[in-house]
Short mmCIF file of C-alpha atoms (C1' of nucleotides) in Angstrom, two decimals:
data_model
loop_
_atom_site.label_atom_id
_atom_site.label_comp_id
_atom_site.label_asym_id
_atom_site.label_seq_id
_atom_site.Cartn_x
_atom_site.Cartn_y
_atom_site.Cartn_z
CA UNK G 1 185.47 26.58 59.20
CA UNK G 2 184.88 30.17 59.52
CA UNK G 3 188.43 30.57 57.70
CA UNK G 4 186.87 29.48 54.40
CA UNK G 5 184.11 32.12 54.34
CA UNK G 6 186.80 34.72 55.27
CA UNK G 7 188.88 33.69 52.41
CA UNK G 8 185.95 33.64 50.05
CA UNK G 9 185.38 37.28 51.07
CA UNK G 10 189.01 38.22 50.59
CA UNK G 11 189.09 36.82 47.33
CA UNK G 12 186.61 39.47 46.45
CA UNK G 13 188.71 42.19 47.82
CA UNK G 14 187.01 42.92 50.86
CA UNK G 15 183.32 43.10 49.56
CA UNK G 16 182.47 44.75 52.79
CA UNK G 17 179.46 46.53 51.86
CA UNK G 18 177.05 43.98 50.89
CA UNK G 19 178.09 40.56 51.71
CA UNK G 20 174.37 39.89 52.32
CA UNK G 21 174.09 37.54 49.44
CA UNK G 22 177.25 36.26 50.50
CA UNK G 23 176.14 33.94 53.16
CA UNK G 24 176.21 35.13 56.61
CA UNK G 25 179.35 36.75 56.67
CA UNK G 26 179.42 36.87 60.63
CA UNK G 27 178.82 40.37 62.24
CA UNK G 28 182.35 39.88 63.86
CA UNK G 29 184.11 39.45 60.62
CA UNK G 30 182.61 42.74 59.16
CA UNK G 31 183.64 44.49 62.32
CA UNK G 32 187.24 43.13 62.19
CA UNK G 33 187.28 44.36 58.72
CA UNK G 34 185.97 47.83 59.37
CA UNK G 35 188.65 48.24 62.14
CA UNK G 36 191.42 47.16 59.55
CA UNK G 37 190.07 49.77 57.03
CA UNK G 38 189.89 52.51 59.71
CA UNK G 39 193.56 51.84 60.91
CA UNK G 40 194.93 51.84 57.29
CA UNK G 41 193.30 55.07 56.49
CA UNK G 42 194.76 56.48 59.57
CA UNK G 43 198.14 55.14 58.95
CA UNK G 44 198.20 56.89 55.65
CA UNK G 45 197.30 60.20 57.21
CA UNK G 46 199.80 59.66 60.01
CA UNK G 47 202.58 58.92 57.66
CA UNK G 48 201.60 61.93 55.52
CA UNK G 49 201.62 64.16 58.28
CA UNK G 50 205.03 63.17 59.24
CA UNK G 51 206.11 63.66 55.65
CA UNK G 52 207.49 60.18 55.48
CA UNK G 53 207.55 58.39 52.24
CA UNK G 54 206.42 54.70 52.23
CA UNK G 55 209.91 53.57 51.77
CA UNK G 56 211.02 55.52 54.87
CA UNK G 57 208.25 54.18 57.10
CA UNK G 58 209.02 50.60 55.76
CA UNK G 59 212.65 51.08 56.89
CA UNK G 60 211.56 52.43 60.37
CA UNK G 61 209.49 49.42 60.78
CA UNK G 62 211.68 46.78 59.08
CA UNK G 63 209.35 46.21 56.32
CA UNK G 64 209.17 47.05 52.59
CA UNK G 65 207.64 49.73 50.64
CA UNK G 66 205.31 47.41 48.96
CA UNK G 67 203.89 46.19 52.23
CA UNK G 68 203.35 49.80 53.31
CA UNK G 69 201.51 50.36 50.13
CA UNK G 70 199.34 47.22 51.05
CA UNK G 71 198.71 48.22 54.53
CA UNK G 72 197.50 51.66 53.20
CA UNK G 73 195.38 50.01 50.53
CA UNK G 74 193.45 48.01 53.08
CA UNK G 75 194.96 44.87 51.36
CA UNK G 76 193.42 41.54 53.04
CA UNK G 77 196.80 40.20 53.33
CA UNK G 78 197.70 42.64 55.89
CA UNK G 79 197.25 41.74 59.51
CA UNK G 80 196.13 43.93 62.35
CA UNK G 81 199.27 43.32 64.12
CA UNK G 82 201.12 44.85 61.07
CA UNK G 83 198.71 48.00 60.86
CA UNK G 84 199.26 48.74 64.70
CA UNK G 85 203.16 48.16 64.07
CA UNK G 86 202.91 50.62 61.30
CA UNK G 87 201.02 52.96 63.37
CA UNK G 88 203.49 52.69 66.19
CA UNK G 89 206.18 53.40 63.83
CA UNK G 90 204.72 56.79 63.01
CA UNK G 91 204.99 57.56 66.58
CA UNK G 92 201.22 57.11 67.33
CA UNK G 93 200.42 56.54 70.97
CA UNK G 94 198.25 53.81 72.19
CA UNK G 95 195.45 56.10 72.59
CA UNK G 96 195.58 57.35 69.12
CA UNK G 97 195.66 53.78 67.78
CA UNK G 98 192.66 53.06 70.10
CA UNK G 99 190.88 56.01 68.80
CA UNK G 100 191.59 55.06 65.06
CA UNK G 101 190.43 51.37 65.83
CA UNK G 102 187.22 52.60 67.14
CA UNK G 103 186.68 54.40 63.89
CA UNK G 104 186.82 58.08 65.17
CA UNK G 105 187.38 60.97 62.76
CA UNK G 106 190.93 61.73 62.08
CA UNK G 107 191.81 64.46 64.36
CA UNK G 108 194.48 65.50 62.01
CA UNK P 1 213.77 49.42 79.26
CA UNK P 2 212.93 48.52 82.82
CA UNK P 3 214.63 45.04 83.61
CA UNK P 4 212.00 43.75 85.92
CA UNK P 5 209.27 44.29 83.23
CA UNK P 6 211.34 42.62 80.71
CA UNK P 7 211.97 39.62 82.71
CA UNK P 8 208.45 39.31 83.49
CA UNK P 9 207.66 39.38 79.95
CA UNK P 10 210.11 36.89 79.07
CA UNK P 11 208.75 34.56 81.82
CA UNK P 12 205.46 34.70 79.83
CA UNK P 13 207.40 33.35 76.73
CA UNK P 14 208.10 36.59 74.97
CA UNK P 15 211.51 37.18 73.68
CA UNK P 16 212.19 40.90 73.71
CA UNK P 17 215.06 41.84 71.30
CA UNK P 18 217.18 44.07 73.25
CA UNK P 19 219.99 45.18 71.04
CA UNK P 20 221.01 48.85 71.89
CA UNK P 21 220.90 49.95 68.28
CA UNK P 22 217.46 48.49 67.87
CA UNK P 23 216.35 50.37 70.85
CA UNK P 24 213.36 52.16 68.95
CA UNK P 25 212.10 49.12 67.43
CA UNK P 26 212.18 47.37 70.85
CA UNK P 27 210.11 50.21 72.12
CA UNK P 28 207.44 49.70 69.66
CA UNK P 29 207.59 45.93 70.12
CA UNK P 30 207.10 46.52 73.78
CA UNK P 31 204.04 48.70 73.27
CA UNK P 32 202.61 45.94 70.94
CA UNK P 33 203.06 43.28 73.62
CA UNK P 34 201.45 45.69 76.10
CA UNK P 35 198.40 46.21 73.93
CA UNK P 36 198.19 42.15 73.58
CA UNK P 37 198.37 41.63 77.36
CA UNK P 38 195.72 44.41 77.76
CA UNK P 39 193.43 42.77 75.32
CA UNK P 40 194.11 39.03 76.72
CA UNK P 41 193.18 40.38 80.34
CA UNK P 42 190.06 42.01 79.07
CA UNK P 43 189.10 39.03 76.98
CA UNK P 44 189.16 36.83 80.26
CA UNK P 45 186.99 39.38 82.20
CA UNK P 46 184.43 39.74 79.31
CA UNK P 47 184.16 35.89 78.96
CA UNK P 48 183.64 35.55 82.80
CA UNK P 49 181.25 38.31 82.83
CA UNK P 50 179.25 36.45 80.17
CA UNK P 51 179.45 33.19 82.04
CA UNK P 52 181.00 31.39 79.30
CA UNK P 53 183.75 28.52 79.62
CA UNK P 54 186.51 28.75 77.38
CA UNK P 55 185.13 25.84 75.41
CA UNK P 56 181.99 27.94 74.61
CA UNK P 57 183.87 30.89 73.58
CA UNK P 58 186.05 28.87 71.29
CA UNK P 59 182.81 27.32 69.71
CA UNK P 60 181.42 30.78 69.02
CA UNK P 61 184.52 31.86 67.33
CA UNK P 62 185.23 28.67 65.48
CA UNK P 63 188.33 27.99 67.53
CA UNK P 64 189.32 25.67 70.35
CA UNK P 65 189.61 25.71 73.87
CA UNK P 66 193.29 25.40 74.15
CA UNK P 67 193.63 28.42 71.86
CA UNK P 68 191.35 30.55 74.17
CA UNK P 69 193.38 29.51 77.02
CA UNK P 70 196.49 30.70 75.22
CA UNK P 71 194.82 33.98 74.27
CA UNK P 72 193.95 34.69 78.03
CA UNK P 73 197.26 33.55 79.08
CA UNK P 74 198.87 36.22 76.71
CA UNK P 75 200.79 33.57 74.74
CA UNK P 76 203.12 35.04 72.20
CA UNK P 77 201.60 32.65 69.62
CA UNK P 78 198.34 34.59 69.77
CA UNK P 79 197.98 37.43 67.21
CA UNK P 80 196.16 40.72 67.62
CA UNK P 81 193.73 39.58 65.20
CA UNK P 82 192.71 36.67 67.27
CA UNK P 83 192.41 38.66 70.40
CA UNK P 84 190.11 41.18 68.70
CA UNK P 85 188.03 38.37 67.16
CA UNK P 86 187.77 36.80 70.71
CA UNK P 87 186.48 40.06 72.24
CA UNK P 88 184.14 40.52 69.36
CA UNK P 89 182.84 36.91 69.94
CA UNK P 90 182.02 37.98 73.43
CA UNK P 91 179.77 40.75 72.34
CA UNK P 92 182.42 43.60 72.94
CA UNK P 93 181.88 46.71 70.88
CA UNK P 94 184.63 48.47 68.90
CA UNK P 95 184.74 50.98 71.42
CA UNK P 96 185.25 48.68 74.21
CA UNK P 97 187.94 47.02 72.31
CA UNK P 98 189.63 50.28 71.70
CA UNK P 99 189.41 51.12 75.35
CA UNK P 100 191.04 47.79 76.26
CA UNK P 101 193.72 48.06 73.73
CA UNK P 102 194.44 51.63 75.24
CA UNK P 103 194.92 50.00 78.42
CA UNK P 104 192.06 51.49 80.50
CA UNK P 105 190.69 49.87 83.55
CA UNK P 106 187.99 47.51 83.04
CA UNK P 107 184.75 49.81 83.35
CA UNK P 108 182.52 46.91 82.64
"C1'" DT J 1 212.31 62.33 25.69
"C1'" DT J 2 214.74 60.82 29.88
"C1'" DA J 3 215.63 60.61 34.69
"C1'" DG J 4 214.09 60.65 39.38
"C1'" DT J 5 210.89 60.20 42.93
"C1'" DG J 6 206.90 58.05 45.13
"C1'" DT J 7 203.31 54.78 44.85
"C1'" DA J 8 200.66 50.39 43.36
"C1'" DT J 9 200.25 45.35 42.55
"C1'" DG J 10 201.56 40.67 41.74
"C1'" DT J 11 204.26 36.72 43.26
"C1'" DC J 12 206.56 33.60 46.28
"C1'" DA J 13 209.72 31.13 50.01
"C1'" DG J 14 210.04 31.09 54.25
"C1'" DA J 15 208.37 32.32 58.80
"C1'" DC J 16 204.55 32.63 61.69
"C1'" DT J 17 199.80 31.37 63.28
"C1'" DT J 18 195.95 28.37 63.69
"C1'" DG J 19 192.72 24.65 64.98
"C1'" DA J 20 192.96 20.30 66.75
"C1'" DC J 21 194.42 16.83 69.81
"C1'" DA J 22 196.67 14.75 73.94
"C1'" DT J 23 197.49 15.21 78.34
"C1'" DG J 24 197.70 16.93 82.96
"C1'" DA J 25 196.33 19.78 87.05
"C1'" DC J 26 192.78 21.65 89.75
"C1'" DC J 27 188.12 21.86 91.84
"C1'" DG J 28 183.66 20.57 93.97
"C1'" DC J 29 180.71 16.77 94.55
"C1'" DA J 30 178.68 12.28 95.83
"C1'" DT B 1 187.79 7.48 96.30
"C1'" DG B 2 186.44 8.32 91.67
"C1'" DC B 3 184.06 11.57 88.46
"C1'" DG B 4 182.88 15.46 85.69
"C1'" DG B 5 183.82 19.84 84.50
"C1'" DT B 6 187.12 23.64 83.56
"C1'" DC B 7 191.47 25.35 82.35
"C1'" DA B 8 196.88 24.96 81.19
"C1'" DT B 9 200.58 23.52 78.09
"C1'" DG B 10 202.96 20.82 74.48
"C1'" DT B 11 202.80 19.54 69.53
"C1'" DC B 12 202.21 19.90 64.79
"C1'" DA B 13 200.23 19.87 59.90
"C1'" DA B 14 198.01 22.99 57.28
"C1'" DG B 15 197.12 27.47 56.45
"C1'" DT B 16 198.07 32.33 56.56
"C1'" DC B 17 201.10 36.45 56.57
"C1'" DT B 18 205.54 38.70 55.60
"C1'" DG B 19 209.49 40.83 53.42
"C1'" DA B 20 211.73 40.96 49.36
"C1'" DC B 21 211.73 41.52 44.49
"C1'" DA B 22 210.11 42.94 39.73
"C1'" DT B 23 207.42 45.64 37.48
"C1'" DA B 24 204.20 49.22 36.30
"C1'" DC B 25 202.02 53.60 36.93
"C1'" DA B 26 201.88 58.92 37.96
"C1'" DC B 27 203.99 63.00 38.22
"C1'" DT B 28 207.69 66.46 37.76
"C1'" DA B 29 211.76 68.54 36.00
"C1'" DA B 30 215.28 69.18 32.69
#
DNA sequence: TTAGTGTATGTCAGACTTGACATGACCGCA
DNA sequence: TGCGGTCATGTCAAGTCTGACATACACTAA
């Protein structure tokens, strides 16, 4: 399955850059990882702009500080769902989330 | 939240937590669900445009016909991750996915 | 130093998601 | 009428993700 490959990648900690030697990590998977990284970067910016601590944001979304840290760190154990929930919890709009997902520059 | 809207969602199998004290959380939940529904609608359009059957798309993404059906049906058991992977498998770009996520009309 | 605040990282049981399968409904066609 | 192709829905073992916790690190102030 595709999943085995993905897991292999994840064990190397998102070696997104040059997975060339790493079997054909499908183009799709790379794009998905890129999106996640874009969102996690945006999440940190959004949280800092709101001057929230990780613990405060965690509280807002019913999660924990450690998971928020992982979200912002782009940890492979974090789903797209959770990243989006995190951004929503900072008050981001769908449009803002979409823009982050597309990889646009942080406007703030 | 709008009663009719909620009912509609529940008919599709989504359970929307509705305690008054969790109003804010429900609001973000709702937005998340809206995004998923937008993406699933877009997925069906993208697949049909490419003239792929559910089984063919499933094959492309290493999944199964039944799961693709659930994706397009907006089944709650389908994650955002999987929907995005599905769209990527149809050849959609990040920008197109972002646009779908934001709820824009299908432009193409 | 010690204390306080904020963040990072590893672990794990329990909850959730997944692919696969079975099965049924629908449609067009011979 | 049956047949082949497509899609929908339910189920479930196996796999993944999650919140919580413990702990460590960085920095600041007393």
